[in-house]
Amino acid sequence: MTVWTISAQEGTGGTRVAAELAAAAQVPLLDREGLSLLAHELDPALPELNELEARFGRFAMLSLSAALSVGAAEAFQEVELRQKLPELGRAVLGEAARASRVIYVPAAFAALADHPSAVHVRLCAPLECRIASYQREHIVDRHCAEKALKREDHRMQAWVKSLYHVNINDARRFSLVLDTSRFSPDRIVELLLAAGGVHTASMAA
């Protein structure tokens, strides 16, 4: 059994790699939407994932005393949610990781850090390469692309740190860190299959 977790910088083709890896390994793919559905099965009162990330982005860098200045009721709700989310995340992802699958969720590497069958993957690339990729995908100018990427990088760092108190850019927490500007998506999938002990006919050839 192998569980691949993929944490990808925006502009590195993470969505494509995750989908193609799941297809090649013939295992299910769990992405953010799938994770949100599983989480709501365990806790129907939980806000949508996009709302959670937005709220944590606003509160993640605040101390409790600073948060209280925003509003006592709101602050205490956020603190309560902060305390609940990490264990809920571990429970949901732990249940998903009982069978082989690809998990394309940024914080999965931290929630499943001790999983014996997990291959934790970080996809990254130089900023200039990511800017060019983002421009092609979203048809925006360079300034807009760079601004969007930096905002997303900051949001993901804050989200993961607020949940599990780890740095998403710490390479030591991953089994593999791949620069997607140096490999084709097909080659990346082959490398990830091999890391998970899965051998295909094309690899043997």
mmCIF file with all atom_site columns, N, CA, C and O in Angstrom, residues 35-46 84 87-95:
data_model
loop_
_atom_site.group_PDB
_atom_site.id
_atom_site.type_symbol
_atom_site.label_atom_id
_atom_site.label_alt_id
_atom_site.label_comp_id
_atom_site.label_asym_id
_atom_site.label_entity_id
_atom_site.label_seq_id
_atom_site.pdbx_PDB_ins_code
_atom_site.Cartn_x
_atom_site.Cartn_y
_atom_site.Cartn_z
_atom_site.occupancy
_atom_site.B_iso_or_equiv
_atom_site.pdbx_formal_charge
_atom_site.auth_seq_id
_atom_site.auth_comp_id
_atom_site.auth_asym_id
_atom_site.auth_atom_id
_atom_site.pdbx_PDB_model_num
ATOM 1  N N  . LEU A 1 35 ? -11.786 16.320 0.374  1.00 0.00 ? 35 LEU A N  1
ATOM 2  C CA . LEU A 1 35 ? -11.485 16.451 1.800  1.00 0.00 ? 35 LEU A CA 1
ATOM 3  C C  . LEU A 1 35 ? -12.600 17.196 2.521  1.00 0.00 ? 35 LEU A C  1
ATOM 4  O O  . LEU A 1 35 ? -13.008 16.828 3.628  1.00 0.00 ? 35 LEU A O  1
ATOM 5  N N  . SER A 1 36 ? -13.113 18.258 1.889  1.00 0.00 ? 36 SER A N  1
ATOM 6  C CA . SER A 1 36 ? -14.190 19.029 2.499  1.00 0.00 ? 36 SER A CA 1
ATOM 7  C C  . SER A 1 36 ? -15.433 18.173 2.710  1.00 0.00 ? 36 SER A C  1
ATOM 8  O O  . SER A 1 36 ? -16.088 18.252 3.763  1.00 0.00 ? 36 SER A O  1
ATOM 9  N N  . LEU A 1 37 ? -15.753 17.322 1.740  1.00 0.00 ? 37 LEU A N  1
ATOM 10 C CA . LEU A 1 37 ? -16.916 16.439 1.879  1.00 0.00 ? 37 LEU A CA 1
ATOM 11 C C  . LEU A 1 37 ? -16.728 15.453 3.021  1.00 0.00 ? 37 LEU A C  1
ATOM 12 O O  . LEU A 1 37 ? -17.647 15.221 3.822  1.00 0.00 ? 37 LEU A O  1
ATOM 13 N N  . LEU A 1 38 ? -15.521 14.867 3.117  1.00 0.00 ? 38 LEU A N  1
ATOM 14 C CA . LEU A 1 38 ? -15.253 13.924 4.201  1.00 0.00 ? 38 LEU A CA 1
ATOM 15 C C  . LEU A 1 38 ? -15.322 14.614 5.558  1.00 0.00 ? 38 LEU A C  1
ATOM 16 O O  . LEU A 1 38 ? -15.847 14.053 6.528  1.00 0.00 ? 38 LEU A O  1
ATOM 17 N N  . ALA A 1 39 ? -14.783 15.823 5.641  1.00 0.00 ? 39 ALA A N  1
ATOM 18 C CA . ALA A 1 39 ? -14.796 16.557 6.898  1.00 0.00 ? 39 ALA A CA 1
ATOM 19 C C  . ALA A 1 39 ? -16.225 16.860 7.334  1.00 0.00 ? 39 ALA A C  1
ATOM 20 O O  . ALA A 1 39 ? -16.548 16.787 8.531  1.00 0.00 ? 39 ALA A O  1
ATOM 21 N N  . HIS A 1 40 ? -17.098 17.189 6.377  1.00 0.00 ? 40 HIS A N  1
ATOM 22 C CA . HIS A 1 40 ? -18.477 17.500 6.727  1.00 0.00 ? 40 HIS A CA 1
ATOM 23 C C  . HIS A 1 40 ? -19.249 16.267 7.166  1.00 0.00 ? 40 HIS A C  1
ATOM 24 O O  . HIS A 1 40 ? -20.219 16.365 7.912  1.00 0.00 ? 40 HIS A O  1
ATOM 25 N N  . GLU A 1 41 ? -18.816 15.089 6.719  1.00 0.00 ? 41 GLU A N  1
ATOM 26 C CA . GLU A 1 41 ? -19.445 13.864 7.201  1.00 0.00 ? 41 GLU A CA 1
ATOM 27 C C  . GLU A 1 41 ? -19.149 13.670 8.691  1.00 0.00 ? 41 GLU A C  1
ATOM 28 O O  . GLU A 1 41 ? -19.996 13.199 9.446  1.00 0.00 ? 41 GLU A O  1
ATOM 29 N N  . LEU A 1 42 ? -17.933 14.056 9.114  1.00 0.00 ? 42 LEU A N  1
ATOM 30 C CA . LEU A 1 42 ? -17.562 13.937 10.519 1.00 0.00 ? 42 LEU A CA 1
ATOM 31 C C  . LEU A 1 42 ? -18.107 15.081 11.364 1.00 0.00 ? 42 LEU A C  1
ATOM 32 O O  . LEU A 1 42 ? -18.436 14.898 12.535 1.00 0.00 ? 42 LEU A O  1
ATOM 33 N N  . ASP A 1 43 ? -18.171 16.266 10.764 1.00 0.00 ? 43 ASP A N  1
ATOM 34 C CA . ASP A 1 43 ? -18.638 17.451 11.495 1.00 0.00 ? 43 ASP A CA 1
ATOM 35 C C  . ASP A 1 43 ? -19.455 18.331 10.554 1.00 0.00 ? 43 ASP A C  1
ATOM 36 O O  . ASP A 1 43 ? -18.921 19.208 9.885  1.00 0.00 ? 43 ASP A O  1
ATOM 37 N N  . PRO A 1 44 ? -20.774 18.109 10.496 1.00 0.00 ? 44 PRO A N  1
ATOM 38 C CA . PRO A 1 44 ? -21.625 18.863 9.562  1.00 0.00 ? 44 PRO A CA 1
ATOM 39 C C  . PRO A 1 44 ? -21.616 20.362 9.795  1.00 0.00 ? 44 PRO A C  1
ATOM 40 O O  . PRO A 1 44 ? -21.946 21.130 8.881  1.00 0.00 ? 44 PRO A O  1
ATOM 41 N N  . ALA A 1 45 ? -21.228 20.807 10.989 1.00 0.00 ? 45 ALA A N  1
ATOM 42 C CA . ALA A 1 45 ? -21.242 22.240 11.290 1.00 0.00 ? 45 ALA A CA 1
ATOM 43 C C  . ALA A 1 45 ? -19.987 22.955 10.802 1.00 0.00 ? 45 ALA A C  1
ATOM 44 O O  . ALA A 1 45 ? -19.898 24.186 10.876 1.00 0.00 ? 45 ALA A O  1
ATOM 45 N N  . LEU A 1 46 ? -19.024 22.197 10.277 1.00 0.00 ? 46 LEU A N  1
ATOM 46 C CA . LEU A 1 46 ? -17.763 22.795 9.852  1.00 0.00 ? 46 LEU A CA 1
ATOM 47 C C  . LEU A 1 46 ? -17.977 23.701 8.637  1.00 0.00 ? 46 LEU A C  1
ATOM 48 O O  . LEU A 1 46 ? -18.676 23.329 7.695  1.00 0.00 ? 46 LEU A O  1
ATOM 49 N N  . LYS A 1 84 ? -9.871  22.686 17.223 1.00 0.00 ? 84 LYS A N  1
ATOM 50 C CA . LYS A 1 84 ? -10.554 21.507 16.711 1.00 0.00 ? 84 LYS A CA 1
ATOM 51 C C  . LYS A 1 84 ? -10.008 21.027 15.370 1.00 0.00 ? 84 LYS A C  1
ATOM 52 O O  . LYS A 1 84 ? -9.950  19.822 15.105 1.00 0.00 ? 84 LYS A O  1
ATOM 53 N N  . GLU A 1 87 ? -6.934  18.141 14.787 1.00 0.00 ? 87 GLU A N  1
ATOM 54 C CA . GLU A 1 87 ? -7.307  16.756 15.052 1.00 0.00 ? 87 GLU A CA 1
ATOM 55 C C  . GLU A 1 87 ? -8.352  16.252 14.075 1.00 0.00 ? 87 GLU A C  1
ATOM 56 O O  . GLU A 1 87 ? -8.339  15.082 13.672 1.00 0.00 ? 87 GLU A O  1
ATOM 57 N N  . LEU A 1 88 ? -9.263  17.147 13.656 1.00 0.00 ? 88 LEU A N  1
ATOM 58 C CA . LEU A 1 88 ? -10.244 16.755 12.645 1.00 0.00 ? 88 LEU A CA 1
ATOM 59 C C  . LEU A 1 88 ? -9.531  16.429 11.337 1.00 0.00 ? 88 LEU A C  1
ATOM 60 O O  . LEU A 1 88 ? -9.848  15.447 10.667 1.00 0.00 ? 88 LEU A O  1
ATOM 61 N N  . GLY A 1 89 ? -8.543  17.271 10.970 1.00 0.00 ? 89 GLY A N  1
ATOM 62 C CA . GLY A 1 89 ? -7.774  17.002 9.760  1.00 0.00 ? 89 GLY A CA 1
ATOM 63 C C  . GLY A 1 89 ? -7.055  15.668 9.825  1.00 0.00 ? 89 GLY A C  1
ATOM 64 O O  . GLY A 1 89 ? -7.053  14.901 8.853  1.00 0.00 ? 89 GLY A O  1
ATOM 65 N N  . ARG A 1 90 ? -6.436  15.383 10.971 1.00 0.00 ? 90 ARG A N  1
ATOM 66 C CA . ARG A 1 90 ? -5.739  14.094 11.123 1.00 0.00 ? 90 ARG A CA 1
ATOM 67 C C  . ARG A 1 90 ? -6.717  12.935 11.037 1.00 0.00 ? 90 ARG A C  1
ATOM 68 O O  . ARG A 1 90 ? -6.414  11.888 10.458 1.00 0.00 ? 90 ARG A O  1
ATOM 69 N N  . ALA A 1 91 ? -7.905  13.109 11.627 1.00 0.00 ? 91 ALA A N  1
ATOM 70 C CA . ALA A 1 91 ? -8.901  12.041 11.601 1.00 0.00 ? 91 ALA A CA 1
ATOM 71 C C  . ALA A 1 91 ? -9.388  11.771 10.179 1.00 0.00 ? 91 ALA A C  1
ATOM 72 O O  . ALA A 1 91 ? -9.472  10.618 9.737  1.00 0.00 ? 91 ALA A O  1
ATOM 73 N N  . VAL A 1 92 ? -9.702  12.836 9.443  1.00 0.00 ? 92 VAL A N  1
ATOM 74 C CA . VAL A 1 92 ? -10.207 12.681 8.076  1.00 0.00 ? 92 VAL A CA 1
ATOM 75 C C  . VAL A 1 92 ? -9.137  12.080 7.172  1.00 0.00 ? 92 VAL A C  1
ATOM 76 O O  . VAL A 1 92 ? -9.391  11.117 6.434  1.00 0.00 ? 92 VAL A O  1
ATOM 77 N N  . LEU A 1 93 ? -7.935  12.641 7.226  1.00 0.00 ? 93 LEU A N  1
ATOM 78 C CA . LEU A 1 93 ? -6.868  12.149 6.361  1.00 0.00 ? 93 LEU A CA 1
ATOM 79 C C  . LEU A 1 93 ? -6.398  10.761 6.792  1.00 0.00 ? 93 LEU A C  1
ATOM 80 O O  . LEU A 1 93 ? -6.028  9.939  5.953  1.00 0.00 ? 93 LEU A O  1
ATOM 81 N N  . GLY A 1 94 ? -6.422  10.501 8.089  1.00 0.00 ? 94 GLY A N  1
ATOM 82 C CA . GLY A 1 94 ? -6.063  9.164  8.559  1.00 0.00 ? 94 GLY A CA 1
ATOM 83 C C  . GLY A 1 94 ? -7.015  8.107  8.041  1.00 0.00 ? 94 GLY A C  1
ATOM 84 O O  . GLY A 1 94 ? -6.604  7.009  7.660  1.00 0.00 ? 94 GLY A O  1
ATOM 85 N N  . GLU A 1 95 ? -8.300  8.444  8.013  1.00 0.00 ? 95 GLU A N  1
ATOM 86 C CA . GLU A 1 95 ? -9.294  7.516  7.472  1.00 0.00 ? 95 GLU A CA 1
ATOM 87 C C  . GLU A 1 95 ? -9.069  7.316  5.973  1.00 0.00 ? 95 GLU A C  1
ATOM 88 O O  . GLU A 1 95 ? -9.124  6.182  5.466  1.00 0.00 ? 95 GLU A O  1
#
